[in-house]
């Protein structure tokens, strides 16, 4: 009460005191270096002694190892990830105003902080009940990252019977070593009660913040930046401070590409690998509903995530004619997938469909290609032969006045396939050369720590010596990432760019509108699958569909780094919206014939 200085961040005078005696602002949760001064009459009359926080005593007792919690580790990972996104050009407000608010809300909902009785405090109370000799050995509240705001009152020391029994079971049955305070309890936690934090969920947090800010980064691009190591995810624990002891079960929580052989089950290794699009996407929607977030900002036509904008981007990257954009806009308007209510995320609303913006735009382009070229391994080649003949007979002057050469599907297929094979081979080689072993040594128990450190130092010394003898140069730094994986320039004289090619050979004018010469269309599926267990609207098998259709799906599958079946689902959904009336008529006609 006697400390009346204003906070440096929010200019408020609303101070609280942690268990360690440190001052923090209750308004903005800023922690300052000032500590509480207590008058100690037993030691010396009329003298003041500045208290030392319990965390420092714990640090001294544990040989410089800080007692840390799992939520602090994930908070560090999120901090590094959002800083990497800021370096890529994301709005700086996303870190403090959006992602920080989401994280605080999650900590409060999961009862890890910002509540009267955090879950870790219950563990502390249980340990105090068990040990009555050493009071200073209680774990300190997580305050290292200066983001967790905890209550001043210690609350009632009585605990739930269920929670106490679960903690006792963990302490009795688990013999796996853990560097964090709540590592073993975190593994045994019931997922039904709280949404347990995982490494893929850190990407869900980042994508949710990007979507709230309506940043021009899709989920597929976010995962591509992660796989290309521009955003910390693999071995992100290397950014932890040195006084964070990371071992045992902590490795299972924070490692993303590693094989674990735990002591209690050495025959069943735990394997984690690349982040999966579906997992990150579903966790983001589950997380938004768990946090009770309001309706996200509207996705309008001027927003980058709108299908019209994304279709333009993917048409350029797929080296397709610019005239196709008019057709994609017509399909978007006809099906209603460009409406604000359809695109905007409303957490907890089960009636609305979960929109994958990048996959949806790619599916629109596939539907347009089927409308114009049919993609049945026959009709597109006939159109290509016709366009090739017209291009040979026409002069340069005629092509200039007619809007460019006719688009040849066969030539486009050959050019794109060659470039796609080169890119895929280069990507496979980079992944094969990458050293998955992290720079920071890992150990599963205190006994093996000295051996692991000694071996790692020996390996580093040998690598340096062989590097000097062989004269190998250091690897060049990676260039900044680009939104386009495949680039095509119209200045090339080899004709490998098809952006300016014309579609006049496959279009005809009817009633003042350009329509496709092809009157036919084949559906990927007549009836969509409604089973929730399936998880897909339609099943995709490569042998059951034409090769041209499979190649187009494979192209966008490479650009988005997802499975072709995901794009196939969106194609089926758009087709049923586009041909809804005809499908209803056919179903009614078939039922009448059966009767």
PDB file of N, CA, C and O in Angstrom, residues 221-282:
ATOM      1  N   UNK A 221       0.485 -22.249 -45.555  1.00  0.00           N
ATOM      2  CA  UNK A 221       1.728 -21.479 -45.566  1.00  0.00           C
ATOM      3  C   UNK A 221       2.400 -21.491 -44.197  1.00  0.00           C
ATOM      4  O   UNK A 221       3.629 -21.580 -44.099  1.00  0.00           O
ATOM      5  N   UNK A 222       1.612 -21.405 -43.160  1.00  0.00           N
ATOM      6  CA  UNK A 222       2.169 -21.463 -41.804  1.00  0.00           C
ATOM      7  C   UNK A 222       2.899 -22.776 -41.573  1.00  0.00           C
ATOM      8  O   UNK A 222       4.031 -22.795 -41.061  1.00  0.00           O
ATOM      9  N   UNK A 223       2.285 -23.891 -41.964  1.00  0.00           N
ATOM     10  CA  UNK A 223       2.922 -25.198 -41.784  1.00  0.00           C
ATOM     11  C   UNK A 223       4.137 -25.343 -42.695  1.00  0.00           C
ATOM     12  O   UNK A 223       5.111 -26.012 -42.331  1.00  0.00           O
ATOM     13  N   UNK A 224       4.099 -24.735 -43.865  1.00  0.00           N
ATOM     14  CA  UNK A 224       5.266 -24.792 -44.763  1.00  0.00           C
ATOM     15  C   UNK A 224       6.435 -24.013 -44.171  1.00  0.00           C
ATOM     16  O   UNK A 224       7.584 -24.446 -44.263  1.00  0.00           O
ATOM     17  N   UNK A 225       6.167 -22.880 -43.564  1.00  0.00           N
ATOM     18  CA  UNK A 225       7.232 -22.129 -42.897  1.00  0.00           C
ATOM     19  C   UNK A 225       7.797 -22.923 -41.726  1.00  0.00           C
ATOM     20  O   UNK A 225       8.999 -22.817 -41.426  1.00  0.00           O
ATOM     21  N   UNK A 226       6.957 -23.713 -41.070  1.00  0.00           N
ATOM     22  CA  UNK A 226       7.434 -24.550 -39.965  1.00  0.00           C
ATOM     23  C   UNK A 226       8.332 -25.660 -40.488  1.00  0.00           C
ATOM     24  O   UNK A 226       9.426 -25.914 -39.949  1.00  0.00           O
ATOM     25  N   UNK A 227       7.887 -26.327 -41.556  1.00  0.00           N
ATOM     26  CA  UNK A 227       8.660 -27.436 -42.114  1.00  0.00           C
ATOM     27  C   UNK A 227       9.983 -26.942 -42.696  1.00  0.00           C
ATOM     28  O   UNK A 227      10.998 -27.649 -42.655  1.00  0.00           O
ATOM     29  N   UNK A 228       9.989 -25.727 -43.229  1.00  0.00           N
ATOM     30  CA  UNK A 228      11.221 -25.144 -43.780  1.00  0.00           C
ATOM     31  C   UNK A 228      12.063 -24.462 -42.719  1.00  0.00           C
ATOM     32  O   UNK A 228      13.045 -23.775 -43.057  1.00  0.00           O
ATOM     33  N   UNK A 229      11.676 -24.606 -41.423  1.00  0.00           N
ATOM     34  CA  UNK A 229      12.472 -24.157 -40.274  1.00  0.00           C
ATOM     35  C   UNK A 229      12.593 -22.632 -40.192  1.00  0.00           C
ATOM     36  O   UNK A 229      13.584 -22.118 -39.672  1.00  0.00           O
ATOM     37  N   UNK A 230      11.605 -21.922 -40.685  1.00  0.00           N
ATOM     38  CA  UNK A 230      11.566 -20.482 -40.485  1.00  0.00           C
ATOM     39  C   UNK A 230      10.821 -20.115 -39.195  1.00  0.00           C
ATOM     40  O   UNK A 230      10.984 -18.997 -38.699  1.00  0.00           O
ATOM     41  N   UNK A 231      10.015 -21.026 -38.688  1.00  0.00           N
ATOM     42  CA  UNK A 231       9.282 -20.824 -37.438  1.00  0.00           C
ATOM     43  C   UNK A 231       9.685 -21.931 -36.470  1.00  0.00           C
ATOM     44  O   UNK A 231       9.641 -23.113 -36.833  1.00  0.00           O
ATOM     45  N   UNK A 232      10.101 -21.615 -35.257  1.00  0.00           N
ATOM     46  CA  UNK A 232      10.550 -22.644 -34.310  1.00  0.00           C
ATOM     47  C   UNK A 232       9.428 -23.629 -33.980  1.00  0.00           C
ATOM     48  O   UNK A 232       8.350 -23.239 -33.554  1.00  0.00           O
ATOM     49  N   UNK A 233       9.697 -24.883 -34.201  1.00  0.00           N
ATOM     50  CA  UNK A 233       8.757 -25.944 -33.839  1.00  0.00           C
ATOM     51  C   UNK A 233       9.530 -27.229 -33.543  1.00  0.00           C
ATOM     52  O   UNK A 233       9.387 -27.809 -32.482  1.00  0.00           O
ATOM     53  N   UNK A 234      10.357 -27.668 -34.486  1.00  0.00           N
ATOM     54  CA  UNK A 234      11.188 -28.840 -34.260  1.00  0.00           C
ATOM     55  C   UNK A 234      12.319 -28.465 -33.297  1.00  0.00           C
ATOM     56  O   UNK A 234      13.056 -27.506 -33.518  1.00  0.00           O
ATOM     57  N   UNK A 235      12.439 -29.216 -32.231  1.00  0.00           N
ATOM     58  CA  UNK A 235      13.459 -28.956 -31.209  1.00  0.00           C
ATOM     59  C   UNK A 235      13.362 -27.530 -30.682  1.00  0.00           C
ATOM     60  O   UNK A 235      14.371 -26.850 -30.455  1.00  0.00           O
ATOM     61  N   UNK A 236      12.132 -27.069 -30.483  1.00  0.00           N
ATOM     62  CA  UNK A 236      11.941 -25.699 -29.987  1.00  0.00           C
ATOM     63  C   UNK A 236      12.435 -25.541 -28.566  1.00  0.00           C
ATOM     64  O   UNK A 236      12.676 -24.403 -28.117  1.00  0.00           O
ATOM     65  N   UNK A 237      12.605 -26.633 -27.848  1.00  0.00           N
ATOM     66  CA  UNK A 237      13.065 -26.547 -26.463  1.00  0.00           C
ATOM     67  C   UNK A 237      14.514 -26.058 -26.382  1.00  0.00           C
ATOM     68  O   UNK A 237      15.005 -25.762 -25.293  1.00  0.00           O
ATOM     69  N   UNK A 238      15.209 -25.978 -27.519  1.00  0.00           N
ATOM     70  CA  UNK A 238      16.575 -25.459 -27.503  1.00  0.00           C
ATOM     71  C   UNK A 238      16.627 -23.990 -27.095  1.00  0.00           C
ATOM     72  O   UNK A 238      17.665 -23.489 -26.679  1.00  0.00           O
ATOM     73  N   UNK A 239      15.483 -23.310 -27.230  1.00  0.00           N
ATOM     74  CA  UNK A 239      15.415 -21.903 -26.844  1.00  0.00           C
ATOM     75  C   UNK A 239      15.139 -21.725 -25.358  1.00  0.00           C
ATOM     76  O   UNK A 239      15.062 -20.585 -24.896  1.00  0.00           O
ATOM     77  N   UNK A 240      14.966 -22.816 -24.623  1.00  0.00           N
ATOM     78  CA  UNK A 240      14.715 -22.703 -23.191  1.00  0.00           C
ATOM     79  C   UNK A 240      15.982 -22.197 -22.481  1.00  0.00           C
ATOM     80  O   UNK A 240      17.099 -22.476 -22.917  1.00  0.00           O
ATOM     81  N   UNK A 241      15.811 -21.476 -21.377  1.00  0.00           N
ATOM     82  CA  UNK A 241      16.991 -21.035 -20.613  1.00  0.00           C
ATOM     83  C   UNK A 241      17.773 -22.222 -20.063  1.00  0.00           C
ATOM     84  O   UNK A 241      17.261 -23.345 -19.951  1.00  0.00           O
ATOM     85  N   UNK A 242      19.025 -21.969 -19.736  1.00  0.00           N
ATOM     86  CA  UNK A 242      19.883 -23.046 -19.241  1.00  0.00           C
ATOM     87  C   UNK A 242      19.417 -23.592 -17.900  1.00  0.00           C
ATOM     88  O   UNK A 242      19.678 -24.751 -17.575  1.00  0.00           O
ATOM     89  N   UNK A 243      18.731 -22.752 -17.105  1.00  0.00           N
ATOM     90  CA  UNK A 243      18.297 -23.237 -15.796  1.00  0.00           C
ATOM     91  C   UNK A 243      16.974 -23.988 -15.875  1.00  0.00           C
ATOM     92  O   UNK A 243      16.411 -24.342 -14.852  1.00  0.00           O
ATOM     93  N   UNK A 244      16.473 -24.237 -17.084  1.00  0.00           N
ATOM     94  CA  UNK A 244      15.334 -25.137 -17.275  1.00  0.00           C
ATOM     95  C   UNK A 244      15.882 -26.549 -17.484  1.00  0.00           C
ATOM     96  O   UNK A 244      16.440 -26.853 -18.531  1.00  0.00           O
ATOM     97  N   UNK A 245      15.728 -27.390 -16.479  1.00  0.00           N
ATOM     98  CA  UNK A 245      16.186 -28.774 -16.620  1.00  0.00           C
ATOM     99  C   UNK A 245      15.147 -29.552 -17.436  1.00  0.00           C
ATOM    100  O   UNK A 245      14.015 -29.748 -16.997  1.00  0.00           O
ATOM    101  N   UNK A 246      15.533 -29.986 -18.633  1.00  0.00           N
ATOM    102  CA  UNK A 246      14.613 -30.672 -19.546  1.00  0.00           C
ATOM    103  C   UNK A 246      15.060 -32.113 -19.697  1.00  0.00           C
ATOM    104  O   UNK A 246      16.126 -32.387 -20.267  1.00  0.00           O
ATOM    105  N   UNK A 247      14.275 -33.047 -19.190  1.00  0.00           N
ATOM    106  CA  UNK A 247      14.654 -34.446 -19.275  1.00  0.00           C
ATOM    107  C   UNK A 247      13.425 -35.303 -19.001  1.00  0.00           C
ATOM    108  O   UNK A 247      12.390 -34.819 -18.539  1.00  0.00           O
ATOM    109  N   UNK A 248      13.562 -36.588 -19.300  1.00  0.00           N
ATOM    110  CA  UNK A 248      12.490 -37.544 -19.019  1.00  0.00           C
ATOM    111  C   UNK A 248      11.207 -37.247 -19.761  1.00  0.00           C
ATOM    112  O   UNK A 248      11.175 -37.111 -20.982  1.00  0.00           O
ATOM    113  N   UNK A 249      10.115 -37.112 -19.011  1.00  0.00           N
ATOM    114  CA  UNK A 249       8.802 -36.884 -19.604  1.00  0.00           C
ATOM    115  C   UNK A 249       8.699 -35.532 -20.294  1.00  0.00           C
ATOM    116  O   UNK A 249       7.844 -35.342 -21.161  1.00  0.00           O
ATOM    117  N   UNK A 250       9.553 -34.585 -19.928  1.00  0.00           N
ATOM    118  CA  UNK A 250       9.520 -33.288 -20.595  1.00  0.00           C
ATOM    119  C   UNK A 250       9.853 -33.418 -22.075  1.00  0.00           C
ATOM    120  O   UNK A 250       9.327 -32.687 -22.909  1.00  0.00           O
ATOM    121  N   UNK A 251      10.721 -34.357 -22.408  1.00  0.00           N
ATOM    122  CA  UNK A 251      11.075 -34.574 -23.813  1.00  0.00           C
ATOM    123  C   UNK A 251       9.881 -35.088 -24.608  1.00  0.00           C
ATOM    124  O   UNK A 251       9.693 -34.728 -25.773  1.00  0.00           O
ATOM    125  N   UNK A 252       9.087 -35.919 -23.966  1.00  0.00           N
ATOM    126  CA  UNK A 252       7.898 -36.437 -24.646  1.00  0.00           C
ATOM    127  C   UNK A 252       6.891 -35.332 -24.930  1.00  0.00           C
ATOM    128  O   UNK A 252       6.155 -35.389 -25.910  1.00  0.00           O
ATOM    129  N   UNK A 253       6.869 -34.305 -24.103  1.00  0.00           N
ATOM    130  CA  UNK A 253       5.905 -33.213 -24.269  1.00  0.00           C
ATOM    131  C   UNK A 253       6.383 -32.211 -25.300  1.00  0.00           C
ATOM    132  O   UNK A 253       5.605 -31.766 -26.153  1.00  0.00           O
ATOM    133  N   UNK A 254       7.663 -31.868 -25.296  1.00  0.00           N
ATOM    134  CA  UNK A 254       8.158 -30.776 -26.128  1.00  0.00           C
ATOM    135  C   UNK A 254       8.891 -31.227 -27.384  1.00  0.00           C
ATOM    136  O   UNK A 254       9.072 -30.418 -28.281  1.00  0.00           O
ATOM    137  N   UNK A 255       9.342 -32.465 -27.438  1.00  0.00           N
ATOM    138  CA  UNK A 255      10.000 -32.930 -28.654  1.00  0.00           C
ATOM    139  C   UNK A 255       8.945 -33.268 -29.693  1.00  0.00           C
ATOM    140  O   UNK A 255       7.909 -33.854 -29.390  1.00  0.00           O
ATOM    141  N   UNK A 256       9.219 -32.935 -30.965  1.00  0.00           N
ATOM    142  CA  UNK A 256       8.263 -33.147 -32.045  1.00  0.00           C
ATOM    143  C   UNK A 256       8.745 -34.166 -33.063  1.00  0.00           C
ATOM    144  O   UNK A 256       7.952 -34.703 -33.812  1.00  0.00           O
ATOM    145  N   UNK A 257      10.043 -34.402 -33.141  1.00  0.00           N
ATOM    146  CA  UNK A 257      10.542 -35.402 -34.083  1.00  0.00           C
ATOM    147  C   UNK A 257      11.616 -36.206 -33.370  1.00  0.00           C
ATOM    148  O   UNK A 257      12.797 -35.934 -33.456  1.00  0.00           O
ATOM    149  N   UNK A 258      11.172 -37.203 -32.641  1.00  0.00           N
ATOM    150  CA  UNK A 258      12.120 -37.966 -31.834  1.00  0.00           C
ATOM    151  C   UNK A 258      11.489 -39.296 -31.463  1.00  0.00           C
ATOM    152  O   UNK A 258      10.278 -39.429 -31.433  1.00  0.00           O
ATOM    153  N   UNK A 259      12.295 -40.280 -31.184  1.00  0.00           N
ATOM    154  CA  UNK A 259      11.819 -41.588 -30.745  1.00  0.00           C
ATOM    155  C   UNK A 259      12.195 -41.757 -29.279  1.00  0.00           C
ATOM    156  O   UNK A 259      13.353 -41.634 -28.906  1.00  0.00           O
ATOM    157  N   UNK A 260      11.195 -42.015 -28.452  1.00  0.00           N
ATOM    158  CA  UNK A 260      11.404 -42.120 -27.017  1.00  0.00           C
ATOM    159  C   UNK A 260      11.248 -43.572 -26.576  1.00  0.00           C
ATOM    160  O   UNK A 260      10.278 -44.235 -26.936  1.00  0.00           O
ATOM    161  N   UNK A 261      12.181 -44.039 -25.795  1.00  0.00           N
ATOM    162  CA  UNK A 261      12.077 -45.360 -25.172  1.00  0.00           C
ATOM    163  C   UNK A 261      11.994 -45.125 -23.669  1.00  0.00           C
ATOM    164  O   UNK A 261      13.012 -44.912 -23.004  1.00  0.00           O
ATOM    165  N   UNK A 262      10.772 -45.129 -23.158  1.00  0.00           N
ATOM    166  CA  UNK A 262      10.574 -44.881 -21.738  1.00  0.00           C
ATOM    167  C   UNK A 262      10.936 -46.122 -20.932  1.00  0.00           C
ATOM    168  O   UNK A 262      10.894 -47.251 -21.425  1.00  0.00           O
ATOM    169  N   UNK A 263      11.244 -45.890 -19.661  1.00  0.00           N
ATOM    170  CA  UNK A 263      11.717 -46.985 -18.821  1.00  0.00           C
ATOM    171  C   UNK A 263      10.641 -48.033 -18.594  1.00  0.00           C
ATOM    172  O   UNK A 263      10.907 -49.235 -18.583  1.00  0.00           O
ATOM    173  N   UNK A 264       9.392 -47.580 -18.420  1.00  0.00           N
ATOM    174  CA  UNK A 264       8.355 -48.567 -18.094  1.00  0.00           C
ATOM    175  C   UNK A 264       7.892 -49.351 -19.316  1.00  0.00           C
ATOM    176  O   UNK A 264       7.282 -50.394 -19.186  1.00  0.00           O
ATOM    177  N   UNK A 265       8.168 -48.832 -20.540  1.00  0.00           N
ATOM    178  CA  UNK A 265       7.761 -49.562 -21.753  1.00  0.00           C
ATOM    179  C   UNK A 265       8.825 -49.373 -22.822  1.00  0.00           C
ATOM    180  O   UNK A 265       8.638 -48.631 -23.777  1.00  0.00           O
ATOM    181  N   UNK A 266       9.981 -50.011 -22.700  1.00  0.00           N
ATOM    182  CA  UNK A 266      11.048 -49.813 -23.680  1.00  0.00           C
ATOM    183  C   UNK A 266      10.733 -50.411 -25.040  1.00  0.00           C
ATOM    184  O   UNK A 266      11.333 -50.025 -26.026  1.00  0.00           O
ATOM    185  N   UNK A 267       9.786 -51.335 -25.109  1.00  0.00           N
ATOM    186  CA  UNK A 267       9.447 -51.959 -26.388  1.00  0.00           C
ATOM    187  C   UNK A 267       8.445 -51.149 -27.194  1.00  0.00           C
ATOM    188  O   UNK A 267       8.207 -51.442 -28.359  1.00  0.00           O
ATOM    189  N   UNK A 268       7.825 -50.128 -26.596  1.00  0.00           N
ATOM    190  CA  UNK A 268       6.839 -49.299 -27.292  1.00  0.00           C
ATOM    191  C   UNK A 268       7.334 -47.851 -27.358  1.00  0.00           C
ATOM    192  O   UNK A 268       7.059 -47.050 -26.464  1.00  0.00           O
ATOM    193  N   UNK A 269       8.104 -47.512 -28.409  1.00  0.00           N
ATOM    194  CA  UNK A 269       8.610 -46.141 -28.499  1.00  0.00           C
ATOM    195  C   UNK A 269       7.501 -45.164 -28.858  1.00  0.00           C
ATOM    196  O   UNK A 269       6.520 -45.519 -29.500  1.00  0.00           O
ATOM    197  N   UNK A 270       7.665 -43.928 -28.432  1.00  0.00           N
ATOM    198  CA  UNK A 270       6.733 -42.851 -28.739  1.00  0.00           C
ATOM    199  C   UNK A 270       7.335 -42.029 -29.869  1.00  0.00           C
ATOM    200  O   UNK A 270       8.451 -41.531 -29.743  1.00  0.00           O
ATOM    201  N   UNK A 271       6.605 -41.905 -30.976  1.00  0.00           N
ATOM    202  CA  UNK A 271       7.144 -41.243 -32.165  1.00  0.00           C
ATOM    203  C   UNK A 271       6.260 -40.074 -32.553  1.00  0.00           C
ATOM    204  O   UNK A 271       5.048 -40.213 -32.681  1.00  0.00           O
ATOM    205  N   UNK A 272       6.860 -38.906 -32.714  1.00  0.00           N
ATOM    206  CA  UNK A 272       6.139 -37.719 -33.150  1.00  0.00           C
ATOM    207  C   UNK A 272       6.869 -37.127 -34.344  1.00  0.00           C
ATOM    208  O   UNK A 272       8.087 -37.201 -34.426  1.00  0.00           O
ATOM    209  N   UNK A 273       6.125 -36.547 -35.291  1.00  0.00           N
ATOM    210  CA  UNK A 273       6.755 -36.103 -36.523  1.00  0.00           C
ATOM    211  C   UNK A 273       6.160 -34.781 -36.978  1.00  0.00           C
ATOM    212  O   UNK A 273       5.804 -33.936 -36.166  1.00  0.00           O
ATOM    213  N   UNK A 274       6.018 -34.604 -38.310  1.00  0.00           N
ATOM    214  CA  UNK A 274       5.604 -33.347 -38.893  1.00  0.00           C
ATOM    215  C   UNK A 274       4.214 -32.918 -38.412  1.00  0.00           C
ATOM    216  O   UNK A 274       3.364 -33.756 -38.141  1.00  0.00           O
ATOM    217  N   UNK A 275       3.982 -31.620 -38.331  1.00  0.00           N
ATOM    218  CA  UNK A 275       2.626 -31.160 -37.977  1.00  0.00           C
ATOM    219  C   UNK A 275       1.651 -31.448 -39.111  1.00  0.00           C
ATOM    220  O   UNK A 275       1.956 -31.221 -40.289  1.00  0.00           O
ATOM    221  N   UNK A 276       0.497 -31.948 -38.773  1.00  0.00           N
ATOM    222  CA  UNK A 276      -0.512 -32.351 -39.756  1.00  0.00           C
ATOM    223  C   UNK A 276      -1.553 -31.244 -39.882  1.00  0.00           C
ATOM    224  O   UNK A 276      -1.984 -30.660 -38.875  1.00  0.00           O
ATOM    225  N   UNK A 277      -1.943 -30.957 -41.119  1.00  0.00           N
ATOM    226  CA  UNK A 277      -2.894 -29.880 -41.393  1.00  0.00           C
ATOM    227  C   UNK A 277      -4.199 -30.100 -40.638  1.00  0.00           C
ATOM    228  O   UNK A 277      -4.703 -29.190 -39.975  1.00  0.00           O
ATOM    229  N   UNK A 278      -4.764 -31.283 -40.755  1.00  0.00           N
ATOM    230  CA  UNK A 278      -6.063 -31.560 -40.138  1.00  0.00           C
ATOM    231  C   UNK A 278      -6.006 -31.426 -38.623  1.00  0.00           C
ATOM    232  O   UNK A 278      -6.937 -30.899 -37.994  1.00  0.00           O
ATOM    233  N   UNK A 279      -4.929 -31.894 -38.023  1.00  0.00           N
ATOM    234  CA  UNK A 279      -4.819 -31.834 -36.556  1.00  0.00           C
ATOM    235  C   UNK A 279      -4.745 -30.395 -36.078  1.00  0.00           C
ATOM    236  O   UNK A 279      -5.448 -30.006 -35.129  1.00  0.00           O
ATOM    237  N   UNK A 280      -3.914 -29.579 -36.716  1.00  0.00           N
ATOM    238  CA  UNK A 280      -3.784 -28.180 -36.305  1.00  0.00           C
ATOM    239  C   UNK A 280      -5.088 -27.429 -36.555  1.00  0.00           C
ATOM    240  O   UNK A 280      -5.526 -26.611 -35.736  1.00  0.00           O
ATOM    241  N   UNK A 281      -5.749 -27.721 -37.670  1.00  0.00           N
ATOM    242  CA  UNK A 281      -7.003 -27.044 -38.018  1.00  0.00           C
ATOM    243  C   UNK A 281      -8.114 -27.392 -37.026  1.00  0.00           C
ATOM    244  O   UNK A 281      -8.818 -26.505 -36.521  1.00  0.00           O
ATOM    245  N   UNK A 282      -8.274 -28.679 -36.739  1.00  0.00           N
ATOM    246  CA  UNK A 282      -9.328 -29.087 -35.807  1.00  0.00           C
ATOM    247  C   UNK A 282      -9.060 -28.594 -34.383  1.00  0.00           C
ATOM    248  O   UNK A 282      -9.991 -28.194 -33.668  1.00  0.00           O
TER     249      UNK A 282
END
